[in-house]
Coordinates of C-alpha atoms in Angstrom, one line a residue:
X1 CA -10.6 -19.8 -11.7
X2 CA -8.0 -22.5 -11.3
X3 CA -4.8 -20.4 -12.1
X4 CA -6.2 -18.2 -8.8
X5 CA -6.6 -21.0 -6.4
X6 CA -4.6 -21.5 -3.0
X7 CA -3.1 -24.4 -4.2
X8 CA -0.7 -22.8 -6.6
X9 CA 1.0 -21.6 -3.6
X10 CA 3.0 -24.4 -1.5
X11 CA 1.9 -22.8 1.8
X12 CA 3.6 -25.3 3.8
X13 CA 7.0 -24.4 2.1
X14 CA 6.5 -21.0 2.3
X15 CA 9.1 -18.8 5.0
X16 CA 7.6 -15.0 5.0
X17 CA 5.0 -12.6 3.7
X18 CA 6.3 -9.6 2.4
X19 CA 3.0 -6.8 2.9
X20 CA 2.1 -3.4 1.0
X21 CA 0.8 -2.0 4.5
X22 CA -1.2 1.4 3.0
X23 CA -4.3 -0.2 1.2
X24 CA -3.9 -3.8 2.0
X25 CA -3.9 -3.5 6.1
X26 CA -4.4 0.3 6.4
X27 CA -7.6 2.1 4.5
X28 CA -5.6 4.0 2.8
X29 CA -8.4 5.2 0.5
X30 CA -10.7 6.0 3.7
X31 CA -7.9 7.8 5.5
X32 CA -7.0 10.0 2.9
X33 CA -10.8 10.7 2.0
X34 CA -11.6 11.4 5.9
X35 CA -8.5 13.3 5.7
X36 CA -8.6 16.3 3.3
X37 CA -12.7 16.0 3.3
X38 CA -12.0 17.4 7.2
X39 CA -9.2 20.5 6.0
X40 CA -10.5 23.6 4.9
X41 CA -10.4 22.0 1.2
X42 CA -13.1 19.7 1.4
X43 CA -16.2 21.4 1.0
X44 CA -14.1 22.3 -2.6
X45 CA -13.4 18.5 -3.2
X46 CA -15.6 16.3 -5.4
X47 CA -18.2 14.7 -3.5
X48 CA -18.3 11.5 -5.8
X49 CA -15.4 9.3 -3.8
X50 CA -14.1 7.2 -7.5
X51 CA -13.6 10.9 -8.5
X52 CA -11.7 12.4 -5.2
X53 CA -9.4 8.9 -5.4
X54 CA -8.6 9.4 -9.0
X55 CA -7.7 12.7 -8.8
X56 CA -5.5 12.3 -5.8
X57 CA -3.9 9.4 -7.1
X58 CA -3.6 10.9 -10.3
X59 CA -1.0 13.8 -8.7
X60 CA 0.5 11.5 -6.3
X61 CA 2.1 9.3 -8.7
X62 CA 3.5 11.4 -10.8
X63 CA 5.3 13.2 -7.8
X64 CA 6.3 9.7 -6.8
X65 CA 8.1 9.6 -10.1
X66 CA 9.3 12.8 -10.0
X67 CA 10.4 13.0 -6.5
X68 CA 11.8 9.6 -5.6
X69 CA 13.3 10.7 -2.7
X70 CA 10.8 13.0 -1.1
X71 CA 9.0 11.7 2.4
X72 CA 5.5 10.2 1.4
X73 CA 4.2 12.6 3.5
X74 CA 5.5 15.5 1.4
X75 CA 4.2 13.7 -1.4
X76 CA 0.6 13.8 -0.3
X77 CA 0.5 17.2 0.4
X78 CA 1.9 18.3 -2.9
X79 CA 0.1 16.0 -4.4
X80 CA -3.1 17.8 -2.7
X81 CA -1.9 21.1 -3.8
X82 CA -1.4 21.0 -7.3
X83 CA -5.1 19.1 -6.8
X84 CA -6.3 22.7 -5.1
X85 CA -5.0 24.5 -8.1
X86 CA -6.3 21.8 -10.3
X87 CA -9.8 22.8 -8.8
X88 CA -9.2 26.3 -8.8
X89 CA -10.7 26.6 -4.9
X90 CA -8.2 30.0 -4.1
X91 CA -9.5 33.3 -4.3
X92 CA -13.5 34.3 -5.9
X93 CA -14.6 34.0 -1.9
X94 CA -13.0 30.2 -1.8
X95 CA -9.9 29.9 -0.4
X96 CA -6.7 32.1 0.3
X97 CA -3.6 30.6 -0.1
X98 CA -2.2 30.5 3.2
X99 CA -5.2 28.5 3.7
X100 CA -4.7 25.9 1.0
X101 CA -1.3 25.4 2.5
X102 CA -2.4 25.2 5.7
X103 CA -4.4 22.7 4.3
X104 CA -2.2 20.4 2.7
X105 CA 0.2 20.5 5.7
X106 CA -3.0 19.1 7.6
X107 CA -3.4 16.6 5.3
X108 CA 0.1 15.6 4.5
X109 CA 0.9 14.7 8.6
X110 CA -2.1 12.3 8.8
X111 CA -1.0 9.3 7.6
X112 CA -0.2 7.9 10.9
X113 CA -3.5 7.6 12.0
X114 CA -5.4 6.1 8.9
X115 CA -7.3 3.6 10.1
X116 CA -6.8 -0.1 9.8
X117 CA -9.4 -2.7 8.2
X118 CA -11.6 -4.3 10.5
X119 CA -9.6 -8.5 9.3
X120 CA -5.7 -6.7 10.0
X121 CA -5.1 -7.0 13.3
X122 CA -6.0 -10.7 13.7
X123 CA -5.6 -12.1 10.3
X124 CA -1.6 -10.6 10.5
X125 CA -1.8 -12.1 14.0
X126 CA -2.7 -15.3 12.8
X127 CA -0.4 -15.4 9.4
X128 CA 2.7 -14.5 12.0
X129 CA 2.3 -17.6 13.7
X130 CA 2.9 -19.6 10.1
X131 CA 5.5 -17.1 8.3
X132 CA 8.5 -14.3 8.7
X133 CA 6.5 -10.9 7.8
X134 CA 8.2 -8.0 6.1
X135 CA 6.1 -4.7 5.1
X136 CA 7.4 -2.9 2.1
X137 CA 5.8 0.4 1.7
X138 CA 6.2 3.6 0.3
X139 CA 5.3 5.4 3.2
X140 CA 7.8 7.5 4.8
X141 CA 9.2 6.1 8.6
X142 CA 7.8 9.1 10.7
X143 CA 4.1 8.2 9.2
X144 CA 5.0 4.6 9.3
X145 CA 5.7 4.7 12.9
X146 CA 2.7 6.3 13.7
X147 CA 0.6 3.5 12.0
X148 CA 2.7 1.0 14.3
X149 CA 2.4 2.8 17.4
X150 CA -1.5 3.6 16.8
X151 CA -3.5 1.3 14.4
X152 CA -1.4 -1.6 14.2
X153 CA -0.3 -1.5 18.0
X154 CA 1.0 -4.8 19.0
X155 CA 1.3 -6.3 15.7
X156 CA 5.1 -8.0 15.2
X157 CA 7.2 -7.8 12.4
X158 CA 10.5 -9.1 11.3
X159 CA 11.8 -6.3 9.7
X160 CA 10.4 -3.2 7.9
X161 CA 11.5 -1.8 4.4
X162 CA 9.8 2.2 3.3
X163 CA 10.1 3.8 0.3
X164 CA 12.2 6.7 2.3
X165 CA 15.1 3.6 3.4
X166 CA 15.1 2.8 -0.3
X167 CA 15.3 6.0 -1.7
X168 CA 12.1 5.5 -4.3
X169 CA 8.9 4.4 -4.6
X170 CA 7.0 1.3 -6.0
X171 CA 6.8 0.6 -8.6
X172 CA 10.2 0.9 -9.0
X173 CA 11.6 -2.7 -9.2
X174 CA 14.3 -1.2 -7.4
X175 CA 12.5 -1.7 -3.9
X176 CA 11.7 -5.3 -4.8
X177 CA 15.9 -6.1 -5.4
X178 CA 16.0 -4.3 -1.7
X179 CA 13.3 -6.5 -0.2
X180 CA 14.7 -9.8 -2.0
X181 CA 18.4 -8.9 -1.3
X182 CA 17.8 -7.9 2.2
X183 CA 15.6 -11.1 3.3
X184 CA 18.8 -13.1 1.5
X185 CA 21.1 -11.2 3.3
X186 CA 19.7 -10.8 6.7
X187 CA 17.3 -13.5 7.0
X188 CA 18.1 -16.7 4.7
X189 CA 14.9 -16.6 2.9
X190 CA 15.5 -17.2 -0.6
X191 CA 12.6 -15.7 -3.5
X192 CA 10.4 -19.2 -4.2
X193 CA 9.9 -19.0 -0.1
X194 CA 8.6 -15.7 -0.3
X195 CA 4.8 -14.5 -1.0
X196 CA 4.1 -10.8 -1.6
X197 CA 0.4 -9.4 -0.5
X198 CA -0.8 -6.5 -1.7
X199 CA -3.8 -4.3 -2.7
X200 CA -2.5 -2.3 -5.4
X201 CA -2.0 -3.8 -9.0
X202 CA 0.1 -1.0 -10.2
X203 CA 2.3 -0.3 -7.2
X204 CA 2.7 -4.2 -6.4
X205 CA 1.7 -6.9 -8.4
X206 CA 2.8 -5.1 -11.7
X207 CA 6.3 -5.6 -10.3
X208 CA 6.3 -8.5 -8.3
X209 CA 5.1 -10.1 -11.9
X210 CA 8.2 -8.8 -13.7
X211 CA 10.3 -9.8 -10.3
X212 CA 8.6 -13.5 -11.1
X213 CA 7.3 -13.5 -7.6
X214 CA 4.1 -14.9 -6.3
X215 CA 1.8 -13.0 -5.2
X216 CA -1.6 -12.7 -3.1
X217 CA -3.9 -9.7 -4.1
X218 CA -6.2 -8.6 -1.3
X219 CA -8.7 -7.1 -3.3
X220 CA -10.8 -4.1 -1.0
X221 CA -12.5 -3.2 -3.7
X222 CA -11.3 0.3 -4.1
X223 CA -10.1 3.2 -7.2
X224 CA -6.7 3.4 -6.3
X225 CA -4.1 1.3 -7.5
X226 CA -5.1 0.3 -10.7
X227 CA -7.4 -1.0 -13.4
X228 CA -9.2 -4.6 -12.1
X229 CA -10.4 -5.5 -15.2
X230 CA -8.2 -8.2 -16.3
X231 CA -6.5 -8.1 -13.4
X232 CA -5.0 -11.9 -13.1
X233 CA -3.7 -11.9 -17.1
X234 CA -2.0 -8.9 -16.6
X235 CA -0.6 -9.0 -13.2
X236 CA -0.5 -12.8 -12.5
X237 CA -0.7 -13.3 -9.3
X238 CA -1.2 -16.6 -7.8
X239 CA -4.7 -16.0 -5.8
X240 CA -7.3 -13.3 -5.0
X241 CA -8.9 -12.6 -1.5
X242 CA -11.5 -10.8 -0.7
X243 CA -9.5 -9.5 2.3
X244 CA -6.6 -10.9 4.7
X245 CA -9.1 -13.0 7.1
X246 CA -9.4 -15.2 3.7
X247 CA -5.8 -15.1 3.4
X248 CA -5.2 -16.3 7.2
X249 CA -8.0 -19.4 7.0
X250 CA -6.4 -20.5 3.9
X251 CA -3.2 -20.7 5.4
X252 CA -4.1 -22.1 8.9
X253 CA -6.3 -24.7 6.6
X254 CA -2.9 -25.5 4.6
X255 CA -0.8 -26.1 8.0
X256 CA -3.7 -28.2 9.7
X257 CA -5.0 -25.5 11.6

């Protein structure tokens, strides 16, 4: 549709990328699957993979809410255990609970090595060469580091904004003020030269819309993050990819390249 085309965005003008990293260049979905399928929980999770997302997801955000200023990490894990009791795996010849908890600490210190997609590590090397780029996550800076030391190895950065810095998570429009007032303050780049990517609808572009700040979503096409029906009319971003290799050969098309 024309109100999702490239050309609403003035590439050429444009002085950073701001980046949900967990979803959009990390499979965040795949990780956590992978994750707490391989803990002593998973032969008591759902097999269907929309369901296990949902009702991971579903605990996760509300602890996010609840517990602005808890690590991700910690998040995860509780967010896991209250799942456990959810699904009722302790006792009847399932689980003990030293054994769920066991579990969840398992769980809860993986982040770091979620995998990346198969487009990141090129795509972000290609869109560095055009643009400033600034992730703004909500995972916490022990995981986070892990991610850059492992998956994303070698990748460059300008600077780096978590949800643990912040002292809450997106959606908060709170983290948005921090990115906007923090590239401002530290690195000249005013809002209308700044794009935000991002996966997630709910976490991302539901903000960055009410911020008035164009956005790319990177659709992958998973369960988390929020509804897709609808998805330009409510969120209003200013173009969907498929995934960030798009992203990058739309950009090195804009600049000539």
């Amino acid at each position: 549709m024309a109100f999702t085309t490239a050309a609403n965005i003035p590439w050429t003008r444009i002085k950073a990328l701001s980046f949900d990293i967990y979803g959009t260049l990390i499979d965040w979905e795949g990780g956590i699957a992978a994750t707490a399928r391989n803990t002593a929980l998973g032969p008591y999770l759902p097999k269907d993979h929309k369901e296990l997302m949902l009702g991971i997801e579903k605990h996760d955000t509300t602890l996010q809410r609840e517990h602005p200023k808890w690590k991700q990490s910690e998040v995860i894990a509780e967010g896991l255990r209250r799942y456990a009791k959810e699904l009722n795996v302790v006792g009847d010849g399932k689980l003990s609970q030293d054994q769920v908890e066991e579990a969840c600490k398992q769980y809860g210190a993986g982040i770091g090595s979620y995998p990346a997609f198969s487009d990141t590590i090129d795509a972000i090397q290609r869109l560095g060469k055009h643009y400033k780029l600034f992730p703004l996550t909500n995972v916490d800076n022990a995981s986070y580091k892990g991610t850059l030391t492992g998956p994303l190895k070698g990748l460059q950065f300008t600077d780096s904004y978590t949800a643990e810095d912040i002292g809450s998570y997106k959606p908060d429009l709170a983290n948005f003020h921090y990115l906007l007032k923090h590239l401002k303050d530290d690195h000249n780049i005013e809002q209308a030269e700044l794009v935000h990517v991002a996966q997630s609808l709910f976490h991302d572009h539901g903000p960055a819309a009410k911020m008035q700040l164009q956005s790319v979503w990177v659709d992958r096409k998973g369960f988390m993050g929020g509804e897709t029906e609808g998805a330009q009319e409510k969120f209003a971003f200013q173009l969907r990819v498929d995934d960030l290799a798009e992203l990058a050969d739309i950009v090195d098309r804009a600049f000539g390249s």
